[in-house]
mmCIF file of C-alpha atoms and ligand atoms in Angstrom:
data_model
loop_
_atom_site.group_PDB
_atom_site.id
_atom_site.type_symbol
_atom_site.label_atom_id
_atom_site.label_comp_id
_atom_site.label_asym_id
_atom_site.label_seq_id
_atom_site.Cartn_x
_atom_site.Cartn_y
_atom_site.Cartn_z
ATOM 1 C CA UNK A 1 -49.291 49.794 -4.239
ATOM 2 C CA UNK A 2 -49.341 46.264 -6.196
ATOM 3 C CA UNK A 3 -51.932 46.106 -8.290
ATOM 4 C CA UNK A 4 -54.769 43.542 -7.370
ATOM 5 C CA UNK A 5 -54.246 39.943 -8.774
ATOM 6 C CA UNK A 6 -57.433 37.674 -9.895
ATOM 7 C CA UNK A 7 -57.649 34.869 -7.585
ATOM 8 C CA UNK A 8 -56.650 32.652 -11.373
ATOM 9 C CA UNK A 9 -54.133 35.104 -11.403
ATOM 10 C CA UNK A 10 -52.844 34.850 -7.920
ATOM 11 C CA UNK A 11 -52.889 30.956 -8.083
ATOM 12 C CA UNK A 12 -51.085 30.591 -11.250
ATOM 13 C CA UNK A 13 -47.998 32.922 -9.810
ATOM 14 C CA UNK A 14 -47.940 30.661 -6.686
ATOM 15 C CA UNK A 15 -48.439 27.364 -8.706
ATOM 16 C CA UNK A 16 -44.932 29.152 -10.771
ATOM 17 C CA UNK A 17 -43.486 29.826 -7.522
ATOM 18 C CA UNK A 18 -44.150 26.185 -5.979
ATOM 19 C CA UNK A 19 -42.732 24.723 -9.348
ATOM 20 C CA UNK A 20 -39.842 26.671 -8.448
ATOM 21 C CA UNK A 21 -40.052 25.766 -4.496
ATOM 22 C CA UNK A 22 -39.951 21.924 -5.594
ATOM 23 C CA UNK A 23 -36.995 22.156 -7.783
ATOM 24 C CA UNK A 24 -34.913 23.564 -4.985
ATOM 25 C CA UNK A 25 -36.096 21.150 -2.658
ATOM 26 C CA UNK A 26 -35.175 18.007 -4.886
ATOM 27 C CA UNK A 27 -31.774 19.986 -5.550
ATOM 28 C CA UNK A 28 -31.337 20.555 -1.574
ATOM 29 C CA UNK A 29 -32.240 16.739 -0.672
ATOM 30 C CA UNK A 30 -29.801 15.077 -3.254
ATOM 31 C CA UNK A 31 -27.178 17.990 -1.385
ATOM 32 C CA UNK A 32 -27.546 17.006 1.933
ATOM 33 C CA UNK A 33 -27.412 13.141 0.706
ATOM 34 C CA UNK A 34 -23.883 13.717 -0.610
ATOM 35 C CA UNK A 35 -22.795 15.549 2.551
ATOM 36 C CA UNK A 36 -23.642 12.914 4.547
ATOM 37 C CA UNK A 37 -21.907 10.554 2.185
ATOM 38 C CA UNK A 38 -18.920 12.509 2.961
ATOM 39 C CA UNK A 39 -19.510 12.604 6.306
ATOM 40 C CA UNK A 40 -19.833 8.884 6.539
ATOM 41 C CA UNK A 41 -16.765 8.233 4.816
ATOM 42 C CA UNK A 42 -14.897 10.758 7.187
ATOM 43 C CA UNK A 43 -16.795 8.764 10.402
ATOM 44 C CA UNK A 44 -15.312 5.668 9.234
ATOM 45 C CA UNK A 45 -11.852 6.760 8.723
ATOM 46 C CA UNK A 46 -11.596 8.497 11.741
ATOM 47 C CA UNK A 47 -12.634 4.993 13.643
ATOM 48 C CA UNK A 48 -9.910 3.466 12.000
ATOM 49 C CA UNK A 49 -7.614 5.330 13.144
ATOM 50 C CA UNK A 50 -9.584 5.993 16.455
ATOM 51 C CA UNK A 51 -10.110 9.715 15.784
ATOM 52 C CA UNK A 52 -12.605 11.512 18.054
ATOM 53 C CA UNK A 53 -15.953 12.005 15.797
ATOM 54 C CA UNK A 54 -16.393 15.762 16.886
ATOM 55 C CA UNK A 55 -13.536 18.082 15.524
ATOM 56 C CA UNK A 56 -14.321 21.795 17.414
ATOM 57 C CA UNK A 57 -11.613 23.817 15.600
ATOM 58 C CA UNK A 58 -13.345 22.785 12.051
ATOM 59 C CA UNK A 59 -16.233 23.584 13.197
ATOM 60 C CA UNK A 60 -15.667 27.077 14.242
ATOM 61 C CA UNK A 61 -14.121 27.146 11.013
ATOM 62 C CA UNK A 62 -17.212 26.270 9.144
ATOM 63 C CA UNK A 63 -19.168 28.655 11.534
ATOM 64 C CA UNK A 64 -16.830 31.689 10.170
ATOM 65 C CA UNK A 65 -17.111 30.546 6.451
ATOM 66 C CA UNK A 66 -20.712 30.571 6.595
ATOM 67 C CA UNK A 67 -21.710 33.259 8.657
ATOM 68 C CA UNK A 68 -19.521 35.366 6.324
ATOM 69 C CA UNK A 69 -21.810 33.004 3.322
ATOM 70 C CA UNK A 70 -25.312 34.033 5.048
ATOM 71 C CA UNK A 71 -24.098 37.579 5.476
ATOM 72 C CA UNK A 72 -23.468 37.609 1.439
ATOM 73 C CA UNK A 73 -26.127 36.116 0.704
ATOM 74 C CA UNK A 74 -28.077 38.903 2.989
ATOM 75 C CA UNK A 75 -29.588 35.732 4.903
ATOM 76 C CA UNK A 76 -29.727 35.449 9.100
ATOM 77 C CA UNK A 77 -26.448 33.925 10.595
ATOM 78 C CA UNK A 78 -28.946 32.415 12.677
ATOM 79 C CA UNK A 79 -31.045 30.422 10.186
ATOM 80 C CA UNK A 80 -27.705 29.142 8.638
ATOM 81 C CA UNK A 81 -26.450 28.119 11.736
ATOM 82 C CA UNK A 82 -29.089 26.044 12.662
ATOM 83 C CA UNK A 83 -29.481 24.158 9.442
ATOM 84 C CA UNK A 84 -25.858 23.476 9.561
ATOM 85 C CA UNK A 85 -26.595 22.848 13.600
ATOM 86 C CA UNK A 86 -28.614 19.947 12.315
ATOM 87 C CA UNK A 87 -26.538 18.193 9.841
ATOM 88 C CA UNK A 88 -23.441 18.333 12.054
ATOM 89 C CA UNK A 89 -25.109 16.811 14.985
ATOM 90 C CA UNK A 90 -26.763 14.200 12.799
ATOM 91 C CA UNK A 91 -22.970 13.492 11.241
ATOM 92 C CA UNK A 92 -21.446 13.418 14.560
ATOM 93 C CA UNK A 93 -24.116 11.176 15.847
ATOM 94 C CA UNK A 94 -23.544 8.913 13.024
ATOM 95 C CA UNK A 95 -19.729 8.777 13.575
ATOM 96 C CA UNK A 96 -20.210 7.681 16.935
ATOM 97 C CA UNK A 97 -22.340 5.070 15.986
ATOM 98 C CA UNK A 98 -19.717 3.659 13.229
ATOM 99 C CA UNK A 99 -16.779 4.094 16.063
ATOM 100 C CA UNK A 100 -18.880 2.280 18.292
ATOM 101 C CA UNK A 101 -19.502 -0.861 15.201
ATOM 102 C CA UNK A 102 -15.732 -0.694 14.137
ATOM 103 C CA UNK A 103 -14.623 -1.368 18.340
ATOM 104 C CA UNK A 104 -16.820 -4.214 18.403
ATOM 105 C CA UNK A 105 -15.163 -5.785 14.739
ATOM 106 C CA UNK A 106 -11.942 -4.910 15.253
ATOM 107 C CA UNK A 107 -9.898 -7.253 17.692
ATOM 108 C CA UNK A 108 -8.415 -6.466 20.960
ATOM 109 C CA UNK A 109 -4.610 -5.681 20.322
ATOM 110 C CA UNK A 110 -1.823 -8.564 21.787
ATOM 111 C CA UNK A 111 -0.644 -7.573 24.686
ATOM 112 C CA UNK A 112 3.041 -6.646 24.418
HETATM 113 C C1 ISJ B 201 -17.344 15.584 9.087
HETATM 114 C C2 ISJ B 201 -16.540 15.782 10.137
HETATM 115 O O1 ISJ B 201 -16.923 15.414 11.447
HETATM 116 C C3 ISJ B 201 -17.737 16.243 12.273
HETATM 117 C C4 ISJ B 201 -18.869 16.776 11.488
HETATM 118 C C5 ISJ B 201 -18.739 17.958 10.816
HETATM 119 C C6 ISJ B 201 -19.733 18.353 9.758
HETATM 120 O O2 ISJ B 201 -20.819 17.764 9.713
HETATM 121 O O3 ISJ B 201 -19.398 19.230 8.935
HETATM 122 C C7 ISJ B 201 -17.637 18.812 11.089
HETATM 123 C C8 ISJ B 201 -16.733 18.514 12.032
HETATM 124 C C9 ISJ B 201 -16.814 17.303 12.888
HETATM 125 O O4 ISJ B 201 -17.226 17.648 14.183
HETATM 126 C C10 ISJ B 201 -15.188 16.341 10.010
HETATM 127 O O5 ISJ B 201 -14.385 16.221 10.955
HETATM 128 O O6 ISJ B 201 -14.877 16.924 8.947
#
């Protein structure tokens, strides 16, 4: 059995640990800033060129690629779906929303 910590003991580890936790968290936040830097950049291409916002085949792709990630990592599929669930909804939301901005700027085409 682990041996008993001091309560100074014990909060020092976690105050280690939380050092730690905040690192990752600043890390993770600047991570998902870029991806959705991408993301917006792919949004307003694809309204140029009047691309649908959702693409299904790369996302089963990315489903594959990081199930196979969590499953090396020895972390749930599940949890790494659904943090990916998030991000992709949140990009595709914000494609439709440029798609929707670019219609209203760009002008009707001449009839021919
Ligand atoms: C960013 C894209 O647009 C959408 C958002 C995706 C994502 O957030 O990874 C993936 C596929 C698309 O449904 C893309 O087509 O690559």
């Amino acid at each position: 059995m682990a041996k008993p910590l001091s309560r100074e003991e014990a909060l020092a580890e976690i105050d280690r640990l939380r050092h730690g936790i905040d690192c990752i968290d600043a890390a993770l936040v600047y991570m998902v800033a870029e991806r959705f830097r991408c993301t917006g950049e792919i949004g307003a291409i694809k309204a140029r060129a009047a691309l649908p916002p959702v693409d299904e085949a790369r996302e089963g792709r990315q489903k594959a690629r990081l199930a196979k990630l969590a499953a090396e990592a020895g972390l749930s599929p599940d949890v790494v779906e659904g943090l990916f669930r998030y991000m992709t909804t949140e990009a595709v939301r914000r494609h439709r929303e440029i798609a929707a901005r670019t219609q209203q700027a760009t002008p009707p085409a001449k009839p021919a």
